[in-house]
């Protein structure tokens, strides 16, 4: 009887975890302030958060909980989740535009590192007015800290990849 109860609890737990995963973003309208007279509007269709394995694309105005799975002390897989169930394995990533009085003050990326090691990643950005991807430097995130990156540009989206932990 105990085995049956254990299996039922295990099955319910697995279903709950599966329901927490968010494999695709829902469609939304991205509205950015370029200047007083010229807004930037983009209709985003339903799509994947990960454009490739461990290659995360985040749009301005998004805040994502990225749960990480490890193998051999390295990041093995990543997935976006609705709720933070495993806080010690969940990176919080947010990209937002800073606006005051209908004027853009730039864009800010925040990355919360829940790990006991430094978190490194690479970034490329797509900004309003430039029709190409531009590599940008980002600072590693200290253990158990949140780091903020600031750009004067209006960022539409960032692609973050090459995630790794270092001592």
XYZ file of N, CA and C in Angstrom:
501
model
N 0.824 -1.199 0.000
C 0.000 0.000 0.000
C 0.873 1.270 0.000
N 1.960 1.253 0.779
C 2.846 2.405 0.825
C 3.465 2.676 -0.550
N 3.813 1.613 -1.263
C 4.381 1.780 -2.593
C 3.378 2.439 -3.529
N 2.124 2.058 -3.431
C 1.079 2.627 -4.274
C 0.925 4.120 -3.977
N 0.882 4.473 -2.710
C 0.752 5.880 -2.332
C 1.966 6.663 -2.825
N 3.148 6.097 -2.656
C 4.375 6.752 -3.126
C 4.318 6.985 -4.630
N 3.868 5.989 -5.397
C 3.774 6.129 -6.846
C 2.745 7.181 -7.249
N 1.650 7.244 -6.531
C 0.622 8.256 -6.828
C 1.171 9.655 -6.565
N 1.840 9.841 -5.423
C 2.432 11.140 -5.095
C 3.485 11.515 -6.126
N 4.294 10.547 -6.529
C 5.328 10.792 -7.538
C 4.708 11.219 -8.875
N 3.627 10.564 -9.271
C 2.947 10.891 -10.523
C 2.338 12.289 -10.467
N 1.718 12.643 -9.348
C 1.127 13.975 -9.198
C 2.222 15.039 -9.249
N 3.323 14.766 -8.593
C 4.450 15.689 -8.589
C 4.987 15.900 -10.016
N 5.111 14.837 -10.770
C 5.605 14.927 -12.149
C 4.651 15.749 -13.009
N 3.355 15.566 -12.821
C 2.359 16.326 -13.581
C 2.446 17.804 -13.236
N 2.597 18.120 -11.957
C 2.705 19.521 -11.525
C 3.937 20.186 -12.129
N 5.075 19.498 -12.116
C 6.295 20.055 -12.696
C 6.131 20.268 -14.190
N 5.501 19.335 -14.880
C 5.309 19.457 -16.329
C 4.400 20.644 -16.642
N 3.391 20.886 -15.812
C 2.482 22.008 -16.038
C 3.154 23.347 -15.759
N 4.223 23.351 -15.008
C 4.933 24.578 -14.675
C 5.796 25.065 -15.833
N 6.223 24.169 -16.704
C 7.077 24.560 -17.823
C 6.292 25.382 -18.839
N 6.948 26.400 -19.386
C 6.347 27.255 -20.407
C 7.243 27.182 -21.641
N 6.988 26.225 -22.555
C 7.892 26.031 -23.688
C 7.843 27.158 -24.726
N 6.717 27.888 -24.788
C 6.604 28.950 -25.786
C 5.986 30.198 -25.162
N 6.383 31.344 -25.702
C 5.773 32.605 -25.263
C 4.456 32.770 -26.017
N 3.517 33.361 -25.369
C 2.240 33.668 -26.003
C 2.417 34.906 -26.885
N 1.589 35.044 -27.917
C 1.702 36.227 -28.772
C 1.444 37.506 -27.957
N 2.164 38.561 -28.299
C 1.911 39.850 -27.658
C 2.408 40.975 -28.556
N 1.959 42.181 -28.241
C 2.385 43.368 -28.966
C 3.472 44.056 -28.156
N 4.623 44.209 -28.776
C 5.740 44.898 -28.140
C 5.649 46.374 -28.505
N 5.533 47.220 -27.490
C 5.462 48.667 -27.685
C 6.653 49.310 -27.005
N 7.479 49.984 -27.779
C 8.650 50.665 -27.235
C 8.595 52.146 -27.589
N 9.152 52.968 -26.722
C 9.216 54.401 -26.949
C 10.553 54.712 -27.612
N 10.497 55.279 -28.817
C 11.721 55.681 -29.502
C 11.960 57.164 -29.231
N 10.947 57.965 -29.448
C 10.967 59.372 -29.063
C 9.520 59.826 -28.964
N 9.290 61.100 -28.754
C 7.921 61.593 -28.549
C 6.993 61.333 -29.730
N 7.538 61.293 -30.924
C 6.688 61.185 -32.111
C 6.722 59.826 -32.789
N 7.600 58.943 -32.366
C 7.818 57.716 -33.121
C 7.888 56.478 -32.209
N 6.757 55.811 -32.021
C 6.811 54.565 -31.237
C 7.308 53.413 -32.114
N 7.809 52.372 -31.481
C 8.187 51.150 -32.184
C 7.195 50.081 -31.737
N 6.468 49.503 -32.690
C 5.462 48.490 -32.389
C 5.778 47.243 -33.200
N 5.754 46.105 -32.526
C 6.043 44.832 -33.201
C 5.064 43.778 -32.681
N 4.425 43.092 -33.602
C 3.520 42.003 -33.241
C 4.335 40.711 -33.164
N 4.391 40.121 -31.999
C 5.132 38.874 -31.825
C 4.162 37.705 -31.846
N 4.478 36.730 -32.651
C 3.667 35.519 -32.725
C 4.087 34.559 -31.625
N 3.273 33.561 -31.400
C 3.644 32.517 -30.447
C 4.959 31.894 -30.916
N 5.892 31.725 -29.986
C 7.188 31.196 -30.388
C 7.988 30.683 -29.214
N 9.065 30.017 -29.520
C 9.912 29.418 -28.496
C 10.747 30.481 -27.785
N 10.991 30.242 -26.511
C 11.918 31.087 -25.755
C 13.361 30.739 -26.125
N 13.581 29.461 -26.391
C 14.919 28.997 -26.737
C 14.985 28.774 -28.241
N 15.833 29.544 -28.912
C 15.970 29.420 -30.355
C 16.866 28.244 -30.719
N 17.572 27.730 -29.734
C 18.416 26.550 -29.855
C 18.667 26.070 -28.426
N 19.288 24.937 -28.273
C 19.549 24.419 -26.934
C 20.384 25.431 -26.146
N 19.871 25.886 -25.028
C 20.520 26.844 -24.131
C 20.804 28.205 -24.772
N 20.044 28.550 -25.814
C 20.158 29.863 -26.459
C 18.818 30.573 -26.250
N 18.790 31.467 -25.270
C 17.561 32.129 -24.832
C 17.366 33.452 -25.558
N 16.144 33.673 -26.073
C 15.808 34.970 -26.648
C 14.783 35.623 -25.742
N 15.087 36.844 -25.314
C 14.186 37.606 -24.459
C 13.881 38.935 -25.123
N 12.610 39.334 -25.096
C 12.191 40.609 -25.668
C 12.022 41.631 -24.558
N 12.141 42.897 -24.938
C 11.912 43.969 -23.978
C 10.522 43.794 -23.379
N 10.402 44.019 -22.102
C 9.177 43.894 -21.299
C 8.969 42.483 -20.746
N 9.866 41.540 -21.027
C 9.712 40.176 -20.504
C 10.544 39.960 -19.242
N 9.977 39.171 -18.353
C 10.679 38.685 -17.162
C 10.509 37.176 -17.159
N 11.636 36.452 -17.217
C 11.593 34.998 -17.372
C 12.270 34.294 -16.199
N 11.652 33.219 -15.751
C 12.242 32.318 -14.764
C 12.819 31.143 -15.539
N 14.134 31.016 -15.519
C 14.811 29.993 -16.314
C 15.382 28.938 -15.368
N 14.730 27.778 -15.373
C 15.170 26.677 -14.512
C 16.258 25.879 -15.222
N 17.316 25.584 -14.476
C 18.502 24.945 -15.029
C 18.640 23.535 -14.469
N 19.056 22.618 -15.352
C 19.383 21.245 -14.937
C 20.874 21.048 -15.158
N 21.523 20.406 -14.202
C 22.966 20.187 -14.264
C 23.300 18.732 -14.525
N 24.406 18.520 -15.219
C 25.030 17.210 -15.371
C 26.530 17.430 -15.277
N 27.189 16.644 -14.439
C 28.638 16.758 -14.255
C 29.072 18.190 -13.941
N 28.315 18.858 -13.085
C 28.635 20.214 -12.620
C 28.599 21.263 -13.730
N 27.937 20.956 -14.858
C 27.774 21.905 -15.960
C 26.290 22.079 -16.265
N 25.956 23.237 -16.831
C 24.561 23.461 -17.227
C 24.245 22.539 -18.391
N 23.265 21.659 -18.182
C 22.897 20.659 -19.184
C 21.685 21.120 -20.000
N 20.660 21.623 -19.294
C 19.461 22.064 -19.999
C 18.835 23.241 -19.261
N 17.997 23.968 -19.997
C 17.333 25.143 -19.458
C 15.893 25.148 -19.961
N 14.993 25.628 -19.117
C 13.597 25.773 -19.535
C 12.976 26.948 -18.790
N 12.021 27.595 -19.431
C 11.285 28.686 -18.810
C 10.134 28.078 -18.021
N 9.952 28.563 -16.781
C 8.877 28.067 -15.916
C 8.022 29.231 -15.429
N 6.735 28.937 -15.178
C 5.806 29.951 -14.657
C 6.184 30.345 -13.245
N 6.325 29.328 -12.401
C 6.565 29.543 -10.982
C 7.929 28.990 -10.590
N 8.566 29.657 -9.660
C 9.868 29.203 -9.188
C 9.646 28.122 -8.137
N 9.874 26.886 -8.558
C 9.727 25.726 -7.681
C 11.085 25.359 -7.090
N 12.133 25.562 -7.865
C 13.509 25.264 -7.449
C 14.329 26.555 -7.448
N 14.223 27.375 -6.410
C 14.899 28.674 -6.422
C 16.420 28.589 -6.550
N 17.021 27.515 -6.078
C 18.482 27.388 -6.159
C 18.953 26.996 -7.562
N 17.993 26.676 -8.455
C 18.327 26.309 -9.834
C 17.605 27.191 -10.849
N 17.116 28.364 -10.417
C 16.337 29.200 -11.324
C 16.965 30.584 -11.469
N 17.383 30.881 -12.689
C 17.923 32.195 -13.044
C 16.733 33.081 -13.415
N 16.697 34.296 -12.899
C 15.635 35.241 -13.260
C 16.247 36.287 -14.185
N 15.655 36.399 -15.392
C 16.166 37.298 -16.416
C 15.054 38.269 -16.803
N 15.370 39.565 -16.796
C 14.375 40.566 -17.172
C 15.016 41.612 -18.082
N 14.309 41.944 -19.169
C 14.734 42.999 -20.082
C 13.628 44.034 -20.130
N 13.997 45.281 -19.828
C 12.972 46.318 -19.868
C 13.530 47.611 -20.424
N 12.622 48.406 -20.964
C 12.984 49.731 -21.439
C 12.750 50.719 -20.310
N 13.683 51.634 -20.152
C 13.560 52.682 -19.146
C 13.010 53.925 -19.838
N 11.860 54.410 -19.362
C 11.174 55.529 -19.999
C 10.796 56.559 -18.936
N 10.972 57.831 -19.284
C 10.514 58.913 -18.405
C 9.972 60.023 -19.284
N 8.756 60.469 -18.996
C 8.113 61.544 -19.760
C 8.106 61.256 -21.260
N 7.754 60.030 -21.613
C 7.681 59.587 -23.014
C 9.010 59.723 -23.760
N 10.127 59.653 -23.020
C 11.455 59.653 -23.635
C 12.181 58.401 -23.177
N 12.830 57.760 -24.113
C 13.583 56.557 -23.784
C 14.875 56.927 -23.060
N 15.127 56.227 -21.963
C 16.376 56.397 -21.224
C 17.288 55.200 -21.439
N 16.905 54.336 -22.380
C 17.711 53.156 -22.681
C 17.017 51.878 -22.258
N 17.807 50.816 -22.138
C 17.290 49.491 -21.804
C 18.153 48.879 -20.713
N 17.517 48.061 -19.883
C 18.220 47.409 -18.773
C 17.918 45.915 -18.774
N 18.984 45.136 -18.632
C 18.873 43.694 -18.460
C 19.275 43.385 -17.022
N 18.449 42.617 -16.325
C 18.847 42.133 -15.001
C 18.898 40.610 -15.040
N 19.930 40.062 -14.411
C 20.110 38.612 -14.332
C 20.396 38.268 -12.882
N 19.510 37.459 -12.300
C 19.694 37.008 -10.915
C 20.320 35.622 -10.936
N 21.494 35.521 -10.329
C 22.253 34.275 -10.280
C 21.996 33.584 -8.937
N 21.327 32.430 -8.935
C 21.040 31.742 -7.678
C 22.142 30.784 -7.230
N 23.197 30.696 -8.006
C 24.229 29.677 -7.786
C 25.356 30.188 -6.886
N 26.131 29.257 -6.360
C 27.273 29.579 -5.506
C 28.534 29.839 -6.323
N 28.387 29.903 -7.623
C 29.509 30.181 -8.528
C 29.129 31.349 -9.428
N 30.140 31.968 -10.022
C 29.931 33.066 -10.962
C 29.234 32.537 -12.212
N 28.253 33.282 -12.715
C 27.503 32.903 -13.911
C 27.967 33.753 -15.091
N 28.440 33.094 -16.139
C 28.872 33.761 -17.372
C 27.910 33.421 -18.506
N 27.779 34.353 -19.438
C 26.980 34.137 -20.642
C 27.409 35.172 -21.668
N 27.040 34.961 -22.906
C 27.281 35.923 -23.991
C 25.949 36.534 -24.407
N 26.034 37.706 -25.064
C 24.803 38.368 -25.499
C 25.001 39.040 -26.846
N 23.960 38.978 -27.665
C 23.866 39.783 -28.881
C 22.526 40.507 -28.825
N 22.502 41.718 -29.352
C 21.291 42.526 -29.236
C 20.789 42.978 -30.597
N 19.495 43.226 -30.641
C 18.850 43.792 -31.821
C 18.198 45.074 -31.352
N 18.647 46.206 -31.875
C 18.157 47.496 -31.405
C 17.328 48.184 -32.484
N 16.471 49.091 -32.048
C 15.651 49.867 -32.972
C 16.572 50.720 -33.840
N 16.334 50.704 -35.146
C 17.078 51.550 -36.070
C 18.285 50.889 -36.710
N 18.646 49.695 -36.244
C 19.785 48.970 -36.823
C 19.257 47.606 -37.247
N 19.431 47.251 -38.479
C 18.828 46.025 -39.003
C 19.811 44.854 -38.989
N 20.482 44.649 -37.846
C 21.389 43.508 -37.724
C 21.628 43.207 -36.248
N 22.115 42.017 -35.990
C 22.467 41.610 -34.636
C 23.830 42.184 -34.274
N 23.945 42.695 -33.055
C 25.177 43.337 -32.608
C 25.665 42.645 -31.337
N 26.892 42.099 -31.351
C 27.434 41.524 -30.114
C 27.635 42.630 -29.080
N 27.436 42.301 -27.827
C 27.641 43.260 -26.752
C 28.317 42.567 -25.576
N 29.103 43.299 -24.858
C 29.789 42.724 -23.702
C 28.872 42.770 -22.488
N 28.913 41.711 -21.718
C 28.169 41.647 -20.462
C 29.126 41.183 -19.372
N 28.854 41.621 -18.167
C 29.689 41.282 -17.020
C 29.168 40.005 -16.377
N 30.058 39.089 -15.984
C 29.601 37.892 -15.262
C 28.840 38.286 -13.992
N 27.899 37.447 -13.614
C 27.073 37.717 -12.434
C 27.683 36.988 -11.244
N 27.970 37.732 -10.187
C 28.564 37.167 -8.979
C 27.620 36.153 -8.342
N 28.167 35.204 -7.572
C 27.339 34.194 -6.917
C 26.249 34.825 -6.037
N 25.039 34.309 -6.174
C 23.893 34.719 -5.357
C 23.624 36.225 -5.414
N 23.861 36.819 -6.577
C 23.643 38.257 -6.761
C 22.798 38.504 -8.005
N 22.299 39.737 -8.119
C 21.627 40.196 -9.329
C 22.516 41.256 -9.960
N 22.736 41.127 -11.268
C 23.568 42.100 -11.981
C 22.708 42.819 -13.010
N 22.989 44.100 -13.198
C 22.254 44.922 -14.150
C 23.193 45.396 -15.252
N 22.761 45.222 -16.495
C 23.467 45.758 -17.662
C 22.598 46.878 -18.217
N 23.197 47.984 -18.603
C 22.456 49.147 -19.084
C 23.000 49.573 -20.438
N 22.088 49.837 -21.372
C 22.440 50.352 -22.692
C 21.632 51.619 -22.941
N 22.214 52.569 -23.665
C 21.488 53.786 -24.029
C 20.501 53.544 -25.162
N 20.658 52.422 -25.851
C 19.821 52.094 -27.012
C 18.463 51.538 -26.594
N 17.539 51.549 -27.547
C 16.241 50.908 -27.365
C 16.390 49.474 -27.872
N 16.480 48.528 -26.960
C 16.651 47.119 -27.336
C 15.290 46.490 -27.619
N 15.204 45.830 -28.761
C 14.008 45.061 -29.092
C 14.114 43.700 -28.412
N 15.285 43.074 -28.563
C 15.478 41.724 -28.043
C 16.961 41.462 -27.804
N 17.218 40.503 -26.948
C 18.570 40.001 -26.694
C 18.562 38.496 -26.865
N 19.667 37.954 -27.360
C 19.876 36.518 -27.380
C 21.042 36.240 -26.437
N 20.800 35.374 -25.470
C 21.786 35.050 -24.445
C 22.173 33.581 -24.590
N 23.495 33.315 -24.655
C 23.936 31.933 -24.817
C 25.279 31.714 -24.141
N 25.840 30.534 -24.341
C 27.128 30.126 -23.757
C 27.135 30.289 -22.238
N 26.047 29.833 -21.617
C 25.909 29.886 -20.165
C 26.901 28.922 -19.516
N 27.610 29.411 -18.505
C 28.506 28.508 -17.771
C 28.800 29.082 -16.388
N 29.149 28.182 -15.494
C 29.492 28.569 -14.135
C 30.991 28.489 -13.948
N 31.541 29.431 -13.186
C 32.966 29.452 -12.881
C 33.143 29.733 -11.398
N 34.316 29.343 -10.887
C 34.604 29.609 -9.475
C 34.868 31.070 -9.240
